Coordinates of C-alpha atoms in Angstrom, one line a residue:
X1 CA -10.5 -24.4 9.1
X2 CA -8.0 -21.8 10.9
X3 CA -8.8 -18.4 12.6
X4 CA -5.8 -15.6 13.3
X5 CA -6.4 -13.3 15.7
X6 CA -7.2 -9.4 13.8
X7 CA -3.8 -8.3 15.3
X8 CA -1.6 -10.4 13.6
X9 CA -3.1 -10.1 9.3
X10 CA 0.1 -8.1 8.0
X11 CA -1.7 -8.3 4.8
X12 CA -4.4 -7.4 6.0
X13 CA -3.1 -4.2 7.8
X14 CA -1.5 -3.3 5.0
X15 CA -4.0 -3.0 2.4
X16 CA -6.7 -1.2 4.5
X17 CA -3.9 0.9 5.7
X18 CA -3.3 2.6 2.6
X19 CA -7.4 2.7 2.7
X20 CA -7.2 5.1 5.9
X21 CA -4.5 7.7 4.8
X22 CA -6.8 7.9 1.9
X23 CA -9.8 8.4 4.5
X24 CA -8.0 10.7 6.6
X25 CA -7.6 13.4 3.7
X26 CA -11.1 13.1 2.6
X27 CA -12.6 13.9 5.9
X28 CA -14.0 17.1 4.4
X29 CA -13.8 15.9 0.0
X30 CA -14.6 18.3 -2.3
X31 CA -17.8 18.2 -3.9
X32 CA -17.7 16.5 -7.4
X33 CA -20.0 18.4 -10.9
X34 CA -19.9 18.2 -14.5
X35 CA -19.6 20.9 -16.1
X36 CA -19.0 21.7 -20.3
X37 CA -16.5 24.6 -21.7
X38 CA -16.7 26.4 -25.1
X39 CA -13.8 25.6 -27.0
X40 CA -11.3 28.9 -26.2
X41 CA -7.6 30.0 -26.7
X42 CA -7.7 30.5 -23.8
X43 CA -6.3 27.8 -20.9
X44 CA -9.0 26.1 -19.1
X45 CA -8.3 26.2 -15.1
X46 CA -9.8 22.0 -14.6
X47 CA -10.0 21.4 -10.2
X48 CA -9.4 17.7 -10.0
X49 CA -9.6 14.9 -6.5
X50 CA -6.7 12.9 -5.8
X51 CA -7.3 9.7 -6.2
X52 CA -10.9 10.2 -8.3
X53 CA -10.3 10.0 -11.8
X54 CA -11.7 13.1 -14.2
X55 CA -13.3 12.9 -17.6
X56 CA -12.1 15.1 -20.1
X57 CA -14.2 15.2 -23.1
X58 CA -14.2 16.5 -27.1
X59 CA -16.6 17.0 -30.0
X60 CA -12.9 16.4 -32.3
X61 CA -11.5 13.4 -32.6
X62 CA -8.2 14.2 -31.0
X63 CA -4.6 13.8 -31.7
X64 CA -3.9 10.4 -29.9
X65 CA -0.4 9.9 -29.4
X66 CA 0.7 13.9 -29.6
X67 CA -1.2 14.4 -26.1
X68 CA 1.1 15.8 -23.6
X69 CA 1.6 16.3 -19.3
X70 CA 3.5 18.8 -17.9
X71 CA 5.8 18.7 -14.8
X72 CA 5.2 18.0 -11.9
X73 CA 4.9 14.2 -12.0
X74 CA 1.4 14.6 -10.0
X75 CA -0.9 13.0 -13.1
X76 CA -1.7 9.6 -14.3
X77 CA -3.3 9.2 -17.1
X78 CA -5.8 6.3 -17.6
X79 CA -7.4 6.3 -20.6
X80 CA -7.2 8.3 -23.7
X81 CA -9.5 7.8 -26.6
X82 CA -10.9 9.1 -30.1
X83 CA -12.2 11.9 -28.5
X84 CA -11.2 11.4 -24.7
X85 CA -9.1 11.8 -21.7
X86 CA -9.5 10.5 -18.4
X87 CA -7.0 10.8 -15.9
X88 CA -6.3 11.0 -12.1
X89 CA -4.3 13.0 -9.3
X90 CA -2.7 10.8 -7.3
X91 CA 0.6 13.1 -5.7
X92 CA 1.6 16.8 -5.5
X93 CA 0.4 19.2 -8.3
X94 CA 2.8 22.0 -7.2
X95 CA 0.9 25.0 -8.7
X96 CA -0.3 22.8 -11.5
X97 CA 0.0 20.5 -14.0
X98 CA -0.2 21.3 -18.1
X99 CA -2.0 18.8 -20.0
X100 CA -2.2 19.6 -23.9
X101 CA -4.9 18.2 -25.5
X102 CA -4.2 18.7 -29.8
X103 CA -7.3 18.3 -32.3
X104 CA -7.7 16.5 -35.4
X105 CA -9.1 18.7 -38.2
X106 CA -9.9 21.1 -35.7
X107 CA -8.3 24.5 -36.9
X108 CA -9.4 27.0 -34.1
X109 CA -8.1 26.3 -32.1
X110 CA -5.6 23.2 -33.0
X111 CA -5.3 22.2 -29.5
X112 CA -7.0 22.3 -25.7
X113 CA -4.7 23.8 -23.2
X114 CA -6.3 22.6 -19.6
X115 CA -4.1 23.1 -16.8
X116 CA -4.8 20.5 -13.6
X117 CA -5.2 22.0 -9.9
X118 CA -5.8 20.8 -6.7
X119 CA -9.6 20.6 -5.8
X120 CA -10.2 22.4 -2.7
X121 CA -14.5 23.0 -2.2
X122 CA -14.9 21.6 -6.1
X123 CA -13.5 18.7 -8.4
X124 CA -14.6 18.3 -11.6
X125 CA -15.0 14.6 -13.1
X126 CA -16.3 15.1 -16.1
X127 CA -15.4 18.2 -18.4
X128 CA -17.1 18.1 -21.8
X129 CA -15.1 20.5 -24.7
X130 CA -17.4 22.1 -27.8
X131 CA -16.4 24.2 -30.4
X132 CA -19.8 26.1 -30.8
X133 CA -21.7 28.1 -28.4
X134 CA -25.1 25.9 -29.4
X135 CA -24.2 22.1 -28.5
X136 CA -25.0 19.5 -30.9
X137 CA -27.6 17.9 -30.8
X138 CA -27.7 14.8 -28.0
X139 CA -25.0 16.7 -26.3
X140 CA -28.4 17.4 -23.6
X141 CA -28.9 13.6 -23.8
X142 CA -25.2 12.6 -23.2
X143 CA -24.9 15.0 -20.1
X144 CA -28.0 14.0 -18.4
X145 CA -26.5 10.4 -18.9
X146 CA -23.4 11.1 -17.3
X147 CA -25.1 12.9 -14.8
X148 CA -27.1 9.8 -13.6
X149 CA -23.7 7.8 -13.9
X150 CA -22.1 10.7 -11.8
X151 CA -24.8 10.3 -8.8
X152 CA -24.1 6.4 -9.4
X153 CA -20.7 7.2 -8.2
X154 CA -20.8 9.8 -5.7
X155 CA -23.0 7.2 -3.7
X156 CA -20.8 4.3 -4.3
X157 CA -17.7 6.8 -3.4
X158 CA -19.7 8.1 0.1
X159 CA -20.1 3.6 1.0
X160 CA -16.4 3.5 0.3
X161 CA -15.6 6.7 2.3
X162 CA -17.9 4.8 5.5
X163 CA -16.1 2.0 5.2
X164 CA -12.3 3.6 5.1
X165 CA -13.3 5.0 8.9
X166 CA -13.0 1.5 9.9
X167 CA -9.6 1.9 10.6
X168 CA -9.2 -0.6 13.5
X169 CA -10.5 -4.3 14.4
X170 CA -13.2 -2.7 16.4
X171 CA -14.5 -1.1 13.3
X172 CA -13.9 -3.8 10.9
X173 CA -16.6 -5.4 13.2
X174 CA -19.1 -2.3 13.4
X175 CA -19.0 -2.0 10.0
X176 CA -20.0 -5.7 8.8
X177 CA -16.8 -6.1 7.5
X178 CA -15.8 -8.8 10.0
X179 CA -18.1 -11.3 11.0
X180 CA -18.9 -14.6 13.2
X181 CA -17.0 -16.3 11.1
X182 CA -13.4 -14.5 11.3
X183 CA -10.8 -14.0 9.6
X184 CA -9.7 -17.3 7.8
X185 CA -5.3 -16.9 6.6
X186 CA -3.3 -19.9 5.1
X187 CA -0.3 -20.1 2.4
X188 CA -1.1 -21.1 -0.8
X189 CA 0.2 -24.1 -2.1
X190 CA -0.5 -24.9 -5.8
X191 CA -0.3 -21.4 -7.9
X192 CA 2.1 -20.8 -10.7
X193 CA 3.6 -16.9 -12.3
X194 CA 2.5 -16.6 -16.4
X195 CA 3.4 -13.5 -18.0
X196 CA 5.8 -11.2 -15.0
X197 CA 8.1 -9.6 -17.9
X198 CA 10.5 -9.2 -15.1
X199 CA 8.4 -9.5 -12.3
X200 CA 8.1 -12.9 -10.3
X201 CA 5.5 -14.2 -6.6
X202 CA 7.3 -16.3 -4.6
X203 CA 4.8 -16.5 -1.7
X204 CA 1.5 -16.2 -1.7
X205 CA -0.5 -16.1 1.2
X206 CA -4.7 -15.7 1.5
X207 CA -6.8 -13.8 3.9
X208 CA -10.9 -14.2 3.9
X209 CA -13.4 -12.5 5.5
X210 CA -17.8 -12.9 4.6
X211 CA -17.4 -9.5 3.0
X212 CA -13.7 -9.7 1.2
X213 CA -10.5 -11.3 0.8
X214 CA -7.4 -9.7 0.6
X215 CA -4.3 -11.3 -1.5
X216 CA -0.7 -11.1 -0.5
X217 CA 2.2 -11.4 -2.8
X218 CA 5.8 -11.4 -1.8
X219 CA 7.2 -10.1 -5.2
X220 CA 10.9 -9.9 -6.3
X221 CA 11.8 -8.1 -9.3
X222 CA 14.3 -8.8 -11.4
X223 CA 14.5 -6.4 -13.5
X224 CA 16.9 -3.3 -13.8
X225 CA 13.6 -1.1 -12.9
X226 CA 11.9 0.0 -9.7
X227 CA 8.4 -1.1 -10.1
X228 CA 5.2 0.2 -8.0
X229 CA 2.0 -0.9 -8.6
X230 CA -0.7 0.5 -9.8
X231 CA -4.3 -1.4 -10.8
X232 CA -5.3 -5.4 -9.9
X233 CA -7.7 -7.1 -10.6
X234 CA -8.6 -11.3 -11.1
X235 CA -9.5 -13.3 -13.7
X236 CA -11.7 -17.1 -13.7
X237 CA -12.8 -18.7 -16.3
X238 CA -16.1 -18.4 -15.5
X239 CA -16.4 -15.6 -13.1
X240 CA -14.3 -13.3 -15.5
X241 CA -12.7 -10.3 -14.5
X242 CA -12.8 -8.6 -10.2
X243 CA -11.2 -5.6 -10.2
X244 CA -9.6 -5.2 -7.2
X245 CA -10.5 -2.4 -4.3
X246 CA -7.3 -1.6 -3.2
X247 CA -3.4 -2.1 -4.3
X248 CA -0.6 -1.2 -2.0
X249 CA 2.6 -2.0 -1.2
X250 CA 5.6 -2.2 1.2
X251 CA 7.6 -0.4 0.5
X252 CA 5.6 2.0 -1.8
X253 CA 8.5 1.8 -4.2
X254 CA 10.1 -2.2 -5.0
X255 CA 14.1 -1.3 -6.0
X256 CA 15.4 -3.4 -8.8
X257 CA 16.8 -7.2 -7.6
X258 CA 14.7 -6.7 -4.0
X259 CA 11.5 -8.0 -2.7
X260 CA 8.2 -6.4 -0.8
X261 CA 4.7 -7.6 0.0
X262 CA 1.9 -6.6 -2.5
X263 CA -1.6 -6.3 -0.8
X264 CA -4.5 -7.1 -3.2
X265 CA -8.3 -6.3 -1.6
X266 CA -10.8 -7.7 -3.0
X267 CA -14.7 -8.1 -2.6
X268 CA -17.0 -10.6 -2.4
X269 CA -15.2 -13.0 -1.6
X270 CA -16.0 -13.5 -5.3
X271 CA -15.9 -16.5 -7.6
X272 CA -17.5 -20.3 -6.8
X273 CA -15.2 -22.9 -4.9
X274 CA -12.5 -24.6 -6.0
X275 CA -12.5 -22.1 -9.0
X276 CA -9.1 -20.9 -10.5
X277 CA -8.4 -17.3 -11.3
X278 CA -5.2 -15.2 -12.1
X279 CA -3.9 -12.2 -10.6
X280 CA -2.9 -9.8 -12.6
X281 CA -1.3 -6.7 -10.7
X282 CA 0.0 -4.0 -13.3
X283 CA 2.4 -1.4 -13.5
X284 CA 2.0 1.8 -12.2
X285 CA 3.0 2.9 -15.5
X286 CA 1.3 0.6 -17.3
X287 CA 4.2 -2.0 -18.1
X288 CA 5.6 -4.8 -16.8
X289 CA 2.4 -6.7 -15.0
X290 CA 2.8 -8.8 -11.6
X291 CA 0.5 -12.0 -12.7
X292 CA 0.1 -15.7 -10.5
X293 CA -2.0 -18.4 -11.9
X294 CA -4.3 -21.1 -10.5
X295 CA -4.8 -19.0 -7.7
X296 CA -8.1 -20.4 -5.4
X297 CA -9.9 -17.9 -3.3
X298 CA -12.4 -20.6 -1.7
X299 CA -10.4 -23.8 -1.5
X300 CA -12.5 -26.1 1.5
X301 CA -10.0 -28.8 0.7
X302 CA -7.2 -26.6 1.7
X303 CA -8.8 -25.0 4.3
X304 CA -9.2 -28.4 6.2
X305 CA -6.1 -29.2 5.8
X306 CA -4.4 -26.0 7.0
X307 CA -1.3 -23.6 5.8

């Protein structure tokens, strides 16, 4: 097994620098809240925190195809279901981003208009809209369930904030991210592209410590459109799906016919020794995923022979 000194880990630094920038912005994070809102013709203002998902839930079926977000493009719609919209602020919201949510079989009002603004002291993570003052039966139980889930999310968020503040090698050691075994670095020898939709990997490196693993992929954009990464995950036959903790790329936007380095961090390391995974990095617009199959996180045979 080979070890490399921490100051020479470009892939690791790329992943953690994005976390460091986020932590710097989150030194005085807003408090999170759940609330219920009576539907009226009035535009509802919803404060949102950058990087924290917000879910809008309705007691009426939505016209999913007609949900419309206004400018500026600082909010990403993560998912739209029959009764809810989940979104996340990622950039500048300006004076506010309008979101129009049409309702089916609900003449009063026929649509809900929401203005999403940058949170200062308080951010909404769950807003439940209902059409009459007495909330339907079961709403209170649902709210209690969501509050419990919110408390668990806040605890996890606090843990991640503490972890993100460890921005240098000394901090990594003190926070337990790097232990006695150090960090092993390997260039993966056996892997292949699969269903990449114009995105191809030309090189894959693995940085592994006791509690995490970072996969650095050199990516080539063979399409005619710019590309930037969104969500990422591993898929293993035995382990199943493992969501990434962070995804970063340098440069932040990959121009057509150019290359960039994508760094994806996972906890763990996940899976069993020798288990093969498919690494999937979805585009920020939900299309053109990068997919690399045959990725092994713990490969004792390769570690003995070295990169």
